[in-house]
Amino acid sequence: MSRWTRCPSEVVALGRWLSDERRAVGLTNDRLGARIGYHGTTVSRACNGKAVPSWALVSAIVVACHGDVGLARRLWEDAVQAQRVRRNQRIRREPIGRIDSFDGLSAGLRQMWLDTGLSQRAIVHADESGRLRRSSLGAVLRGERRPHKELTAALTRACGGDEQTVAVWVQVWEQLDADHQRARYSALLAARERRRHYFRSRTAFRRP
């Protein structure tokens, strides 16, 4: 199977066009990357038609190659939309079963990410909010860090979830956070009561 037939046609078209623009000015991936401040491998990924690169990278390539920025923007937006539709067809839209802990939420988000078949790098590039970072995203997906509300929403969108899906995941986060706050408050009251009991018992012991 050709490398140009594994993704939506719009993604392939963007990759082909960027590759043609690079060749038109006689630059290798490494030389173009050095010119725009990216690694050559990153430029190669942008031009291979397998995933949608970030707009920052696309625009940098186009400007360096003296290309049509307006056309690039239209091709990029078409590719983003096509990739979002493809992901929507593949991802699990809503949490499966009851999620009663942040560990469970991390596991659910990880499964949603795995369902997309995309790398963490590709997910970060697909995030239009700019809230996803590979380090924090990796820690959440590995269950090493509690996901915060903004990351939960951004990851769901980057995985292709629509706003209804985002609202479901955010509602799960908000419920878990409310439960956590109640548990924390109860623990604080219990600790305060233990201290009061301790001081009352000490005072009673000292009385003649």
Coordinates of N, CA and C in Angstrom, one line a residue:
M1 N 0.8 -1.2 0.0 CA 0.0 0.0 0.0 C 0.9 1.2 0.0
S2 N 0.6 2.2 -0.8 CA 1.3 3.4 -0.9 C 1.2 4.2 0.3
R3 N 2.3 5.0 0.7 CA 2.2 5.8 1.9 C 1.2 6.9 1.7
W4 N 0.8 7.2 0.5 CA -0.2 8.3 0.3 C -1.6 7.8 0.4
T5 N -1.9 6.5 0.7 CA -3.3 6.0 0.7 C -3.7 5.6 2.1
R6 N -2.9 5.8 3.1 CA -3.2 5.3 4.5 C -4.0 6.3 5.3
C7 N -4.1 7.5 4.9 CA -4.8 8.6 5.6 C -5.9 9.2 4.8
P8 N -6.7 10.1 5.4 CA -7.7 10.8 4.6 C -7.0 11.6 3.4
S9 N -7.7 11.7 2.3 CA -7.1 12.3 1.1 C -6.7 13.7 1.4
E10 N -7.4 14.4 2.3 CA -7.0 15.8 2.6 C -5.7 15.9 3.3
V11 N -5.4 14.9 4.2 CA -4.1 14.8 4.9 C -3.0 14.5 3.9
V12 N -3.3 13.6 3.0 CA -2.3 13.2 1.9 C -2.0 14.4 1.0
A13 N -3.1 15.2 0.7 CA -2.9 16.3 -0.2 C -2.0 17.4 0.5
L14 N -2.2 17.6 1.8 CA -1.4 18.6 2.5 C 0.1 18.1 2.5
G15 N 0.3 16.9 2.8 CA 1.7 16.4 2.8 C 2.3 16.4 1.4
R16 N 1.6 16.1 0.4 CA 2.2 16.2 -1.0 C 2.5 17.6 -1.3
W17 N 1.6 18.5 -1.0 CA 1.8 19.9 -1.3 C 3.1 20.5 -0.6
L18 N 3.2 20.2 0.7 CA 4.4 20.6 1.4 C 5.6 20.0 0.9
S19 N 5.6 18.8 0.5 CA 6.7 18.1 -0.1 C 7.1 18.7 -1.4
D20 N 6.1 19.1 -2.2 CA 6.4 19.7 -3.5 C 7.0 21.1 -3.3
E21 N 6.5 21.8 -2.3 CA 7.0 23.2 -2.1 C 8.5 23.1 -1.6
R22 N 8.8 22.1 -0.8 CA 10.2 22.0 -0.4 C 11.1 21.6 -1.5
R23 N 10.6 20.7 -2.4 CA 11.5 20.3 -3.6 C 11.6 21.5 -4.5
A24 N 10.6 22.3 -4.6 CA 10.6 23.4 -5.6 C 11.8 24.4 -5.3
V25 N 12.1 24.5 -4.0 CA 13.2 25.5 -3.7 C 14.5 24.7 -3.5
G26 N 14.5 23.4 -3.7 CA 15.8 22.6 -3.7 C 16.3 22.4 -2.3
L27 N 15.5 22.3 -1.3 CA 15.9 22.1 0.1 C 15.7 20.7 0.6
T28 N 16.6 20.1 1.3 CA 16.4 18.9 2.0 C 15.6 19.1 3.2
N29 N 15.1 18.1 3.8 CA 14.4 18.2 5.1 C 15.3 18.8 6.2
D30 N 16.5 18.4 6.2 CA 17.4 18.9 7.2 C 17.7 20.4 7.0
R31 N 18.0 20.8 5.8 CA 18.3 22.2 5.5 C 17.1 23.1 5.7
L32 N 15.9 22.6 5.4 CA 14.7 23.4 5.6 C 14.5 23.5 7.1
G33 N 14.7 22.4 7.8 CA 14.5 22.4 9.3 C 15.4 23.4 10.0
A34 N 16.7 23.4 9.5 CA 17.6 24.3 10.1 C 17.3 25.7 9.9
R35 N 16.7 26.0 8.7 CA 16.3 27.3 8.3 C 15.1 27.8 9.2
I36 N 14.2 27.0 9.5 CA 13.0 27.4 10.2 C 13.0 27.0 11.7
G37 N 14.1 26.4 12.2 CA 14.2 26.1 13.6 C 13.5 24.8 14.1
Y38 N 13.4 23.9 13.1 CA 12.8 22.5 13.5 C 13.8 21.5 13.1
H39 N 13.7 20.3 13.7 CA 14.6 19.2 13.3 C 14.1 18.7 11.9
G40 N 15.1 18.2 11.2 CA 14.8 17.6 9.9 C 13.7 16.5 9.9
T41 N 13.8 15.7 11.0 CA 12.8 14.6 11.1 C 11.4 15.2 11.2
T42 N 11.2 16.3 12.0 CA 9.9 16.9 12.1 C 9.4 17.4 10.8
V43 N 10.3 18.0 10.0 CA 9.9 18.5 8.7 C 9.5 17.3 7.8
S44 N 10.2 16.2 7.9 CA 9.9 15.0 7.1 C 8.5 14.5 7.5
R45 N 8.2 14.5 8.8 CA 6.9 14.0 9.2 C 5.8 14.9 8.7
A46 N 6.0 16.2 8.6 CA 5.0 17.1 8.1 C 4.7 16.9 6.6
C47 N 5.7 16.4 5.9 CA 5.6 16.2 4.5 C 5.3 14.8 4.0
N48 N 5.1 13.9 5.0 CA 4.9 12.5 4.6 C 3.4 12.1 4.4
G49 N 2.5 13.0 4.8 CA 1.1 12.8 4.5 C 0.5 11.7 5.4
K50 N 1.1 11.5 6.6 CA 0.5 10.5 7.5 C -0.2 11.1 8.7
A51 N 0.0 12.3 9.0 CA -0.7 13.0 10.1 C -0.7 14.5 9.8
V52 N -1.5 15.2 10.4 CA -1.6 16.7 10.2 C -0.6 17.4 11.1
P53 N 0.4 18.1 10.6 CA 1.3 18.9 11.5 C 0.6 20.1 12.0
S54 N 1.2 20.7 13.0 CA 0.7 22.0 13.6 C 0.7 23.1 12.5
W55 N -0.2 24.0 12.7 CA -0.2 25.2 11.8 C 1.1 26.0 11.9
A56 N 1.7 26.1 13.1 CA 2.9 26.8 13.2 C 4.0 26.2 12.3
L57 N 4.1 24.9 12.3 CA 5.1 24.2 11.4 C 4.8 24.4 9.9
V58 N 3.5 24.2 9.6 CA 3.1 24.4 8.2 C 3.4 25.8 7.7
S59 N 3.0 26.8 8.5 CA 3.2 28.2 8.0 C 4.7 28.5 7.9
A60 N 5.5 27.9 8.8 CA 7.0 28.2 8.8 C 7.6 27.6 7.5
I61 N 7.1 26.4 7.1 CA 7.6 25.7 5.9 C 7.2 26.5 4.7
V62 N 6.0 27.0 4.7 CA 5.5 27.7 3.5 C 6.2 29.0 3.3
V63 N 6.4 29.7 4.4 CA 7.0 31.0 4.3 C 8.5 30.8 3.8
A64 N 9.2 29.8 4.4 CA 10.6 29.6 4.0 C 10.7 29.1 2.5
C65 N 9.6 28.5 2.0 CA 9.6 28.0 0.6 C 9.0 29.0 -0.3
H66 N 8.6 30.2 0.2 CA 7.9 31.3 -0.6 C 6.6 30.8 -1.2
G67 N 5.9 30.0 -0.5 CA 4.6 29.4 -1.0 C 3.4 30.3 -0.6
D68 N 2.3 29.8 -1.0 CA 1.0 30.6 -0.9 C 0.5 30.2 0.5
V69 N 0.6 31.2 1.5 CA 0.1 30.9 2.8 C -1.4 30.7 2.9
G70 N -2.1 31.5 2.1 CA -3.6 31.3 2.1 C -4.0 29.9 1.6
L71 N -3.4 29.4 0.6 CA -3.7 28.1 0.1 C -3.3 27.0 1.2
A72 N -2.1 27.3 1.8 CA -1.7 26.4 2.8 C -2.7 26.3 4.0
R73 N -3.2 27.4 4.4 CA -4.2 27.5 5.5 C -5.4 26.7 5.1
R74 N -5.9 26.8 3.8 CA -7.1 26.1 3.4 C -6.8 24.6 3.4
L75 N -5.7 24.2 2.9 CA -5.3 22.8 2.9 C -5.2 22.2 4.3
W76 N -4.6 23.0 5.2 CA -4.4 22.5 6.5 C -5.7 22.4 7.2
E77 N -6.6 23.4 7.1 CA -8.0 23.3 7.7 C -8.8 22.1 7.2
D78 N -8.7 21.8 5.9 CA -9.4 20.7 5.3 C -8.8 19.4 5.9
A79 N -7.5 19.3 6.1 CA -6.8 18.1 6.6 C -7.2 17.9 8.1
V80 N -7.2 19.0 8.8 CA -7.6 18.9 10.3 C -9.0 18.4 10.4
Q81 N -10.0 18.9 9.6 CA -11.3 18.4 9.6 C -11.5 17.0 9.2
A82 N -10.8 16.6 8.2 CA -10.8 15.2 7.7 C -10.3 14.2 8.8
Q83 N -9.2 14.7 9.4 CA -8.6 13.8 10.4 C -9.5 13.7 11.6
R84 N -10.2 14.8 12.0 CA -11.1 14.8 13.1 C -12.3 13.8 12.8
V85 N -12.8 13.9 11.6 CA -13.9 12.9 11.2 C -13.4 11.5 11.3
R86 N -12.2 11.2 10.8 CA -11.6 9.9 10.9 C -11.5 9.4 12.3
R87 N -11.1 10.3 13.2 CA -10.9 9.9 14.6 C -12.3 9.6 15.2
N88 N -13.3 10.5 14.9 CA -14.6 10.3 15.4 C -15.2 9.0 15.1
Q89 N -14.8 8.4 14.0 CA -15.3 7.1 13.6 C -14.6 6.0 14.4
R90 N -13.5 6.3 15.0 CA -12.7 5.2 15.6 C -12.7 5.3 17.1
I91 N -12.8 6.5 17.7 CA -12.6 6.5 19.1 C -13.9 6.2 19.9
R92 N -13.7 5.7 21.1 CA -14.9 5.5 22.0 C -15.3 6.8 22.5
R93 N -16.6 7.1 22.2 CA -17.1 8.5 22.5 C -17.2 8.8 23.9
E94 N -17.7 7.9 24.7 CA -18.0 8.2 26.1 C -17.3 7.2 27.1
P95 N -17.1 7.6 28.3 CA -16.5 6.6 29.3 C -17.3 5.3 29.4
I96 N -16.6 4.2 29.5 CA -17.3 2.9 29.6 C -17.3 2.6 31.1
G97 N -18.6 2.3 31.6 CA -18.7 1.9 33.0 C -18.5 3.1 33.9
R98 N -18.6 2.9 35.2 CA -18.5 4.0 36.2 C -17.1 4.3 36.5
I99 N -16.7 5.5 36.4 CA -15.3 6.0 36.8 C -15.4 6.6 38.2
D100 N -14.8 6.0 39.2 CA -15.0 6.5 40.5 C -13.6 6.9 41.2
S101 N -12.6 7.1 40.3 CA -11.3 7.6 40.8 C -10.6 8.3 39.7
F102 N -9.6 9.2 40.1 CA -8.8 9.8 39.0 C -7.9 8.8 38.3
D103 N -7.6 7.7 39.0 CA -6.8 6.7 38.3 C -7.7 6.1 37.2
G104 N -9.0 5.9 37.5 CA -9.9 5.4 36.5 C -10.1 6.3 35.4
L105 N -10.1 7.6 35.7 CA -10.2 8.7 34.6 C -9.0 8.6 33.7
S106 N -7.8 8.5 34.3 CA -6.6 8.4 33.5 C -6.6 7.2 32.6
A107 N -7.1 6.1 33.1 CA -7.2 4.8 32.3 C -8.2 5.0 31.2
G108 N -9.3 5.7 31.4 CA -10.3 5.9 30.4 C -9.7 6.9 29.3
L109 N -9.0 7.9 29.7 CA -8.4 8.8 28.7 C -7.4 8.1 27.9
R110 N -6.6 7.2 28.6 CA -5.6 6.4 27.9 C -6.2 5.5 26.8
Q111 N -7.3 4.9 27.2 CA -8.0 4.0 26.2 C -8.5 4.8 25.0
M112 N -9.1 6.0 25.3 CA -9.5 6.8 24.2 C -8.4 7.2 23.3
W113 N -7.2 7.6 23.9 CA -6.1 7.9 23.0 C -5.6 6.7 22.2
L114 N -5.6 5.5 22.8 CA -5.2 4.3 22.1 C -6.1 4.0 21.0
D115 N -7.4 4.3 21.1 CA -8.4 4.0 20.1 C -8.1 4.8 18.8
T116 N -7.4 6.0 19.0 CA -7.2 6.8 17.8 C -6.0 6.3 17.0
G117 N -5.2 5.5 17.6 CA -4.0 4.9 16.9 C -2.9 5.9 16.6
L118 N -3.0 7.1 17.2 CA -2.1 8.2 17.0 C -1.0 8.2 18.1
S119 N 0.2 8.7 17.8 CA 1.2 8.9 18.8 C 0.9 10.1 19.7
Q120 N 1.6 10.1 20.9 CA 1.4 11.3 21.7 C 1.8 12.6 21.0
R121 N 2.8 12.5 20.2 CA 3.3 13.7 19.5 C 2.2 14.2 18.6
A122 N 1.6 13.2 17.9 CA 0.5 13.6 16.9 C -0.7 14.2 17.7
I123 N -1.0 13.7 18.9 CA -2.1 14.2 19.7 C -1.8 15.7 20.1
V124 N -0.6 15.9 20.5 CA -0.2 17.2 20.9 C -0.3 18.2 19.7
H125 N 0.2 17.8 18.6 CA 0.1 18.6 17.4 C -1.4 18.9 17.0
A126 N -2.3 18.0 17.3 CA -3.7 18.1 17.0 C -4.4 19.0 17.9
D127 N -3.8 19.3 19.1 CA -4.4 20.2 20.1 C -4.4 21.6 19.7
E128 N -5.5 22.2 19.4 CA -5.6 23.6 18.9 C -5.6 24.6 20.1
S129 N -5.8 24.1 21.3 CA -5.8 25.0 22.5 C -4.4 25.3 23.0
G130 N -3.5 24.5 22.6 CA -2.1 24.7 23.1 C -1.9 24.3 24.6
R131 N -2.9 23.6 25.1 CA -2.8 23.2 26.6 C -2.0 21.9 26.8
L132 N -1.9 21.1 25.7 CA -1.3 19.8 25.9 C 0.2 19.9 25.7
R133 N 1.0 19.3 26.7 CA 2.4 19.2 26.6 C 2.8 17.7 26.7
R134 N 3.8 17.3 25.9 CA 4.1 15.8 25.9 C 4.4 15.3 27.3
S135 N 5.1 16.1 28.1 CA 5.6 15.6 29.4 C 4.4 15.4 30.3
S136 N 3.5 16.4 30.4 CA 2.3 16.2 31.3 C 1.4 15.2 30.7
L137 N 1.2 15.2 29.4 CA 0.3 14.3 28.8 C 0.7 12.8 29.0
G138 N 2.0 12.6 28.8 CA 2.6 11.3 29.1 C 2.4 10.8 30.5
A139 N 2.6 11.7 31.5 CA 2.5 11.4 32.9 C 1.0 11.0 33.2
V140 N 0.1 11.7 32.6 CA -1.3 11.4 32.8 C -1.7 10.0 32.2
L141 N -1.3 9.8 31.0 CA -1.6 8.6 30.3 C -1.0 7.4 30.9
R142 N 0.2 7.6 31.6 CA 0.8 6.5 32.4 C 0.2 6.3 33.8
G143 N -0.7 7.2 34.2 CA -1.3 7.1 35.5 C -0.4 7.7 36.6
E144 N 0.6 8.5 36.2 CA 1.6 9.0 37.2 C 1.1 10.4 37.7
R145 N 0.2 11.0 37.0 CA -0.3 12.3 37.4 C -1.8 12.4 37.2
R146 N -2.4 13.1 38.2 CA -3.8 13.3 38.1 C -4.2 14.3 36.9
P147 N -5.1 13.9 36.1 CA -5.4 14.9 35.0 C -6.2 16.1 35.5
H148 N -5.9 17.3 35.0 CA -6.7 18.4 35.4 C -7.8 18.6 34.4
K149 N -8.6 19.5 34.7 CA -9.9 19.7 33.9 C -9.5 20.1 32.5
E150 N -8.6 21.1 32.3 CA -8.3 21.6 31.0 C -7.6 20.6 30.2
L151 N -6.8 19.8 30.8 CA -6.1 18.7 30.0 C -7.1 17.7 29.5
T152 N -8.1 17.3 30.4 CA -9.1 16.4 30.1 C -9.9 16.8 28.8
A153 N -10.3 18.1 28.8 CA -11.1 18.6 27.7 C -10.2 18.7 26.4
A154 N -9.0 19.2 26.6 CA -8.1 19.4 25.4 C -7.8 18.0 24.8
L155 N -7.5 17.0 25.6 CA -7.2 15.7 25.1 C -8.4 15.1 24.4
T156 N -9.6 15.3 24.9 CA -10.8 14.7 24.3 C -11.0 15.4 22.9
R157 N -10.8 16.7 22.8 CA -10.9 17.3 21.5 C -9.8 16.9 20.5
A158 N -8.6 16.8 21.0 CA -7.5 16.4 20.2 C -7.7 14.9 19.7
C159 N -8.4 14.1 20.4 CA -8.7 12.7 20.0 C -9.9 12.7 19.0
G160 N -10.4 13.9 18.7 CA -11.5 13.9 17.8 C -12.9 14.0 18.4
G161 N -13.0 14.1 19.7 CA -14.3 14.2 20.3 C -15.0 15.5 20.0
D162 N -16.3 15.4 19.9 CA -17.1 16.6 19.7 C -17.4 17.3 21.0
E163 N -18.1 18.4 21.0 CA -18.3 19.1 22.3 C -19.2 18.3 23.2
Q164 N -20.1 17.5 22.7 CA -20.9 16.7 23.6 C -20.1 15.7 24.3
T165 N -19.1 15.1 23.6 CA -18.2 14.1 24.2 C -17.3 14.8 25.2
V166 N -16.8 16.0 24.9 CA -16.0 16.8 25.8 C -16.8 17.0 27.1
A167 N -18.0 17.4 27.0 CA -18.9 17.7 28.2 C -19.0 16.5 29.1
V168 N -19.1 15.3 28.5 CA -19.2 14.1 29.3 C -18.0 13.9 30.1
W169 N -16.8 14.0 29.5 CA -15.6 13.7 30.2 C -15.3 14.8 31.2
V170 N -15.7 16.0 30.9 CA -15.5 17.1 31.9 C -16.4 16.9 33.1
Q171 N -17.6 16.4 32.8 CA -18.6 16.2 33.9 C -18.0 15.1 34.8
V172 N -17.4 14.1 34.3 CA -16.8 13.0 35.1 C -15.7 13.6 35.9
W173 N -14.9 14.5 35.3 CA -13.8 15.1 36.1 C -14.4 16.0 37.3
E174 N -15.4 16.7 37.0 CA -16.0 17.6 38.0 C -16.6 16.8 39.1
Q175 N -17.2 15.7 38.8 CA -17.8 14.8 39.9 C -16.7 14.2 40.8
L176 N -15.6 13.8 40.1 CA -14.5 13.2 40.9 C -13.8 14.3 41.8
D177 N -13.7 15.5 41.2 CA -13.1 16.6 42.0 C -14.0 17.0 43.2
A178 N -15.4 17.0 43.0 CA -16.3 17.3 44.1 C -16.2 16.2 45.1
D179 N -16.1 14.9 44.7 CA -15.9 13.8 45.7 C -14.6 14.0 46.5
H180 N -13.6 14.4 45.7 CA -12.3 14.5 46.4 C -12.3 15.7 47.4
Q181 N -13.0 16.8 47.0 CA -13.1 17.9 48.0 C -13.9 17.5 49.2
R182 N -15.0 16.8 49.0 CA -15.8 16.4 50.2 C -15.0 15.4 51.1
A183 N -14.2 14.5 50.5 CA -13.4 13.6 51.3 C -12.4 14.3 52.0
R184 N -11.8 15.3 51.4 CA -10.7 16.1 52.0 C -11.3 16.9 53.2
Y185 N -12.5 17.5 53.0 CA -13.1 18.3 54.1 C -13.5 17.4 55.3
S186 N -14.0 16.2 54.9 CA -14.4 15.2 56.0 C -13.1 14.8 56.8
A187 N -12.0 14.6 56.1 CA -10.8 14.2 56.8 C -10.3 15.3 57.7
L188 N -10.5 16.6 57.2 CA -10.0 17.8 57.9 C -10.9 17.9 59.2
L189 N -12.2 17.7 59.1 CA -13.1 17.8 60.3 C -12.7 16.6 61.3
A190 N -12.4 15.5 60.7 CA -12.1 14.3 61.6 C -10.8 14.6 62.4
A191 N -9.8 15.2 61.7 CA -8.5 15.5 62.3 C -8.7 16.6 63.4
R192 N -9.6 17.6 63.1 CA -9.8 18.6 64.0 C -10.5 18.1 65.3
E193 N -11.5 17.1 65.1 CA -12.2 16.6 66.2 C -11.2 15.7 67.1
R194 N -10.3 15.0 66.4 CA -9.3 14.2 67.2 C -8.4 15.1 68.0
R195 N -8.0 16.3 67.5 CA -7.2 17.2 68.3 C -8.0 17.8 69.4
R196 N -9.3 18.1 69.2 CA -10.1 18.6 70.3 C -10.3 17.5 71.4
H197 N -10.5 16.3 71.0 CA -10.6 15.2 72.0 C -9.4 15.1 72.7
Y198 N -8.2 15.2 72.0 CA -6.9 15.0 72.7 C -6.7 16.1 73.7
F199 N -7.0 17.3 73.4 CA -6.8 18.4 74.3 C -7.8 18.4 75.5
R200 N -9.0 18.0 75.2 CA -10.0 17.8 76.3 C -9.5 16.7 77.3
S201 N -9.0 15.6 76.8 CA -8.6 14.6 77.6 C -7.4 15.0 78.5
R202 N -6.5 15.7 77.8 CA -5.3 16.2 78.6 C -5.7 17.2 79.7
T203 N -6.7 18.1 79.4 CA -7.1 19.0 80.4 C -7.8 18.3 81.5
A204 N -8.6 17.3 81.2 CA -9.3 16.5 82.2 C -8.3 15.8 83.1
F205 N -7.3 15.3 82.5 CA -6.3 14.5 83.2 C -5.5 15.4 84.2
R206 N -5.3 16.7 83.9 CA -4.5 17.6 84.7 C -5.4 18.2 85.9
R207 N -6.7 18.1 85.8 CA -7.5 18.7 86.9 C -7.3 17.9 88.2
P208 N -7.2 18.7 89.3 CA -6.9 18.0 90.6 C -8.2 17.2 91.1

